[in-house]
Short mmCIF file of C-alpha atoms in Angstrom, two decimals:
data_model
loop_
_atom_site.label_atom_id
_atom_site.label_comp_id
_atom_site.label_asym_id
_atom_site.label_seq_id
_atom_site.Cartn_x
_atom_site.Cartn_y
_atom_site.Cartn_z
CA UNK A 41 10.74 -17.87 -4.59
CA UNK A 42 13.53 -19.98 -3.16
CA UNK A 43 15.33 -22.71 -5.05
CA UNK A 44 16.60 -25.62 -2.98
CA UNK A 45 20.27 -25.34 -2.13
CA UNK A 46 20.81 -21.85 -3.53
CA UNK A 47 20.07 -18.25 -2.79
CA UNK A 48 17.33 -16.93 -5.00
CA UNK A 49 14.79 -14.19 -5.21
CA UNK A 50 11.81 -13.44 -3.00
CA UNK A 51 8.76 -11.40 -3.82
CA UNK A 52 6.07 -10.77 -1.21
CA UNK A 53 2.74 -9.21 -2.11
CA UNK A 54 0.85 -7.68 0.81
CA UNK A 55 -2.80 -7.18 -0.08
CA UNK A 56 -5.64 -6.07 2.21
CA UNK A 57 -3.31 -5.07 5.01
CA UNK A 58 -5.37 -3.71 7.89
CA UNK A 59 -2.89 -1.02 9.01
CA UNK A 60 -2.68 0.53 5.52
CA UNK A 61 -6.37 0.10 4.71
CA UNK A 62 -7.48 1.62 8.02
CA UNK A 63 -5.19 4.63 7.65
CA UNK A 64 -6.48 5.20 4.11
CA UNK A 65 -10.08 4.81 5.34
CA UNK A 66 -9.55 7.62 7.85
CA UNK A 67 -7.98 9.82 5.19
CA UNK A 68 -11.04 9.31 2.97
CA UNK A 69 -13.71 9.39 5.70
CA UNK A 70 -12.46 12.59 7.25
CA UNK A 71 -11.70 14.18 3.86
CA UNK A 72 -8.07 14.70 4.89
CA UNK A 73 -6.36 16.58 2.11
CA UNK A 74 -2.71 15.61 1.78
CA UNK A 75 -0.64 16.03 -1.30
CA UNK A 76 0.68 12.88 -2.92
CA UNK A 77 4.43 12.63 -2.59
CA UNK A 78 7.34 10.22 -2.43
CA UNK A 79 5.74 8.08 0.30
CA UNK A 80 2.14 9.33 0.18
CA UNK A 81 -0.11 7.88 -2.53
CA UNK A 82 -2.95 9.58 -4.30
CA UNK A 83 -6.45 9.68 -2.85
CA UNK A 84 -7.86 6.50 -1.33
CA UNK A 85 -10.69 4.61 -2.96
CA UNK A 86 -13.16 3.97 -0.16
CA UNK A 87 -16.64 2.85 -1.10
CA UNK A 88 -19.09 3.60 0.22
CA UNK A 89 -17.60 6.86 1.39
CA UNK A 90 -18.56 7.33 5.06
CA UNK A 91 -19.69 10.62 6.57
CA UNK A 92 -17.15 13.07 7.88
CA UNK A 93 -17.08 13.49 11.65
CA UNK A 94 -14.40 16.11 12.15
CA UNK A 95 -14.66 19.87 12.00
CA UNK A 96 -13.34 21.34 8.73
CA UNK A 97 -11.46 23.84 10.93
CA UNK A 98 -9.20 20.93 11.98
CA UNK A 99 -8.12 20.26 8.37
CA UNK A 100 -4.52 21.44 8.78
CA UNK A 101 -3.95 19.53 12.00
CA UNK A 102 -5.56 16.40 10.53
CA UNK A 103 -3.40 16.56 7.41
CA UNK A 104 -0.20 16.99 9.41
CA UNK A 105 -1.05 14.19 11.85
CA UNK A 106 -2.24 11.82 9.13
CA UNK A 107 0.90 12.42 7.04
CA UNK A 108 3.12 11.66 10.03
CA UNK A 109 1.07 8.53 10.80
CA UNK A 110 1.35 7.34 7.19
CA UNK A 111 5.09 8.00 6.83
CA UNK A 112 5.70 6.17 10.09
CA UNK A 113 3.46 3.29 8.99
CA UNK A 114 5.26 2.75 5.70
CA UNK A 115 8.66 3.21 7.32
CA UNK A 116 9.53 6.08 5.02
CA UNK A 117 10.60 8.46 7.76
CA UNK A 118 10.77 8.31 11.51
CA UNK A 119 8.78 11.04 13.24
CA UNK A 120 10.89 14.16 13.71
CA UNK A 121 9.56 14.86 17.19
CA UNK A 122 7.28 13.08 19.60
CA UNK A 123 3.61 13.90 19.18
CA UNK A 124 1.20 13.83 22.08
CA UNK A 125 -1.27 11.60 20.25
CA UNK A 126 -3.89 11.91 22.96
CA UNK A 127 -4.36 15.57 22.11
CA UNK A 128 -4.70 15.46 18.33
CA UNK A 129 -7.96 15.65 16.41
CA UNK A 130 -6.86 12.61 14.43
CA UNK A 131 -6.23 10.47 17.49
CA UNK A 132 -9.67 11.38 18.85
CA UNK A 133 -11.46 10.44 15.63
CA UNK A 134 -9.42 7.24 15.26
CA UNK A 135 -10.44 6.19 18.76
CA UNK A 136 -14.09 7.00 18.04
CA UNK A 137 -14.31 5.37 14.60
CA UNK A 138 -11.82 2.49 14.84
CA UNK A 139 -14.51 -0.21 14.74
CA UNK A 140 -16.16 1.40 11.71
CA UNK A 141 -12.84 1.47 9.83
CA UNK A 142 -12.19 -2.18 10.68
CA UNK A 143 -15.67 -3.22 9.51
CA UNK A 144 -14.98 -1.54 6.17
CA UNK A 145 -11.59 -3.25 5.92
CA UNK A 146 -13.03 -6.69 6.78
CA UNK A 147 -15.82 -6.31 4.19
CA UNK A 148 -13.32 -5.13 1.56
CA UNK A 149 -11.03 -8.08 2.28
CA UNK A 150 -13.90 -10.61 2.14
CA UNK A 151 -15.05 -9.24 -1.21
CA UNK A 152 -11.48 -9.19 -2.52
CA UNK A 153 -10.66 -12.72 -1.43
CA UNK A 154 -13.80 -13.92 -3.20
CA UNK A 155 -12.93 -12.13 -6.46
CA UNK A 156 -9.13 -12.25 -6.81
CA UNK A 157 -7.59 -15.39 -8.29
CA UNK A 158 -5.95 -17.60 -5.68
CA UNK A 159 -2.62 -17.80 -7.46
CA UNK A 160 -1.26 -15.06 -9.67
CA UNK A 161 1.67 -16.43 -11.64
CA UNK A 162 2.51 -13.19 -13.46
CA UNK A 163 5.28 -12.16 -11.04
CA UNK A 164 7.14 -15.44 -11.47
CA UNK A 165 6.64 -15.29 -15.22
CA UNK A 166 8.22 -11.83 -15.34
CA UNK A 167 11.29 -13.06 -13.45
CA UNK A 168 11.56 -16.11 -15.71
CA UNK A 169 11.33 -13.86 -18.77
CA UNK A 170 14.09 -11.63 -17.41
CA UNK A 171 16.26 -14.67 -16.64
CA UNK A 172 15.73 -15.96 -20.19
CA UNK A 173 16.70 -12.57 -21.63
CA UNK A 174 19.79 -12.38 -19.37
CA UNK A 175 20.77 -15.96 -20.13
CA UNK A 176 21.24 -16.73 -16.42
CA UNK A 177 19.33 -17.00 -13.18
CA UNK A 178 18.41 -13.76 -11.48
CA UNK A 179 20.72 -12.63 -8.71
CA UNK A 180 19.14 -13.02 -5.28
CA UNK A 181 16.79 -10.14 -4.55
CA UNK A 182 13.89 -9.34 -2.30
CA UNK A 183 10.83 -7.24 -3.16
CA UNK A 184 7.93 -6.34 -0.91
CA UNK A 185 4.90 -4.98 -2.75
CA UNK A 186 2.21 -3.33 -0.64
CA UNK A 187 -1.04 -3.05 -2.61
CA UNK A 188 -3.20 -0.05 -1.81
CA UNK A 189 -6.75 0.99 -2.75
CA UNK A 190 -5.78 4.38 -4.14
CA UNK A 191 -6.69 6.46 -7.18
CA UNK A 192 -3.15 6.62 -8.46
CA UNK A 193 -0.91 5.11 -11.12
CA UNK A 194 2.46 5.67 -9.46
CA UNK A 195 4.51 2.97 -7.75
CA UNK A 196 6.32 4.52 -4.79
CA UNK A 197 9.52 3.17 -3.24
CA UNK A 198 9.50 3.31 0.57
CA UNK A 199 12.76 1.58 1.28
CA UNK A 200 15.42 -0.37 -0.53
CA UNK A 201 13.11 -3.23 -1.50
CA UNK A 202 9.59 -2.08 -0.52
CA UNK A 203 7.08 -0.44 -2.86
CA UNK A 204 3.58 0.99 -2.50
CA UNK A 205 1.61 -0.23 -5.51
CA UNK A 206 -1.89 0.95 -6.42
CA UNK A 207 -4.16 -2.10 -6.59
CA UNK A 208 -5.50 -1.13 -9.98
CA UNK A 209 -1.95 -1.03 -11.37
CA UNK A 210 -1.12 -4.45 -9.90
CA UNK A 211 -4.43 -5.99 -10.98
CA UNK A 212 -4.37 -4.40 -14.42
CA UNK A 213 -3.16 -5.89 -17.67
CA UNK A 214 -0.10 -3.60 -17.79
CA UNK A 215 1.36 -4.90 -14.48
CA UNK A 216 4.15 -6.98 -16.00
CA UNK A 217 5.69 -3.78 -17.45
CA UNK A 218 6.12 -1.93 -14.14
CA UNK A 219 7.30 -5.11 -12.43
CA UNK A 220 9.84 -5.69 -15.20
CA UNK A 221 11.15 -2.16 -14.61
CA UNK A 222 11.59 -2.91 -10.89
CA UNK A 223 13.18 -6.34 -11.29
CA UNK A 224 15.50 -5.90 -14.29
CA UNK A 225 18.07 -3.65 -12.57
CA UNK A 226 18.36 -5.93 -9.55
CA UNK A 227 18.23 -9.28 -11.35
#
């Protein structure tokens, strides 16, 4: 939100982002087992779950390549060394199944747009509540919230003002609490 003539706060919510959704689709479709961590969320929620097309013997290579792809995508870490993407099992399956992943993403987005309220005022209400409690306007801040279809409850920071947020946390009734915890220290 920007107030005319003064610096204010900004909160951007990124929902149904193709790059994140597609990467999570491949993780689910190919049954890529990666451990959740600071920048890697819990397992993706992909329904219907597509068939696996890779050889289980490639599991280690797939996990390593997918983790590097994800960390690069979220900007959590630059790759430590160049990878010859043309030779990885992940790059082959991504090339083969790209259209399938995008069809899933498009269908998910269409269904979501039809079911999610157009304007969610909860974020602004939380900031207003914090301002009322502080007795002043919030200091200027910026937050980017990337919503993900994952089976997880943890909000993960991936930069100074960027967070990976499970959709079910954001869409749930408890959302104002986690947002309050993010905004209060910077307001």
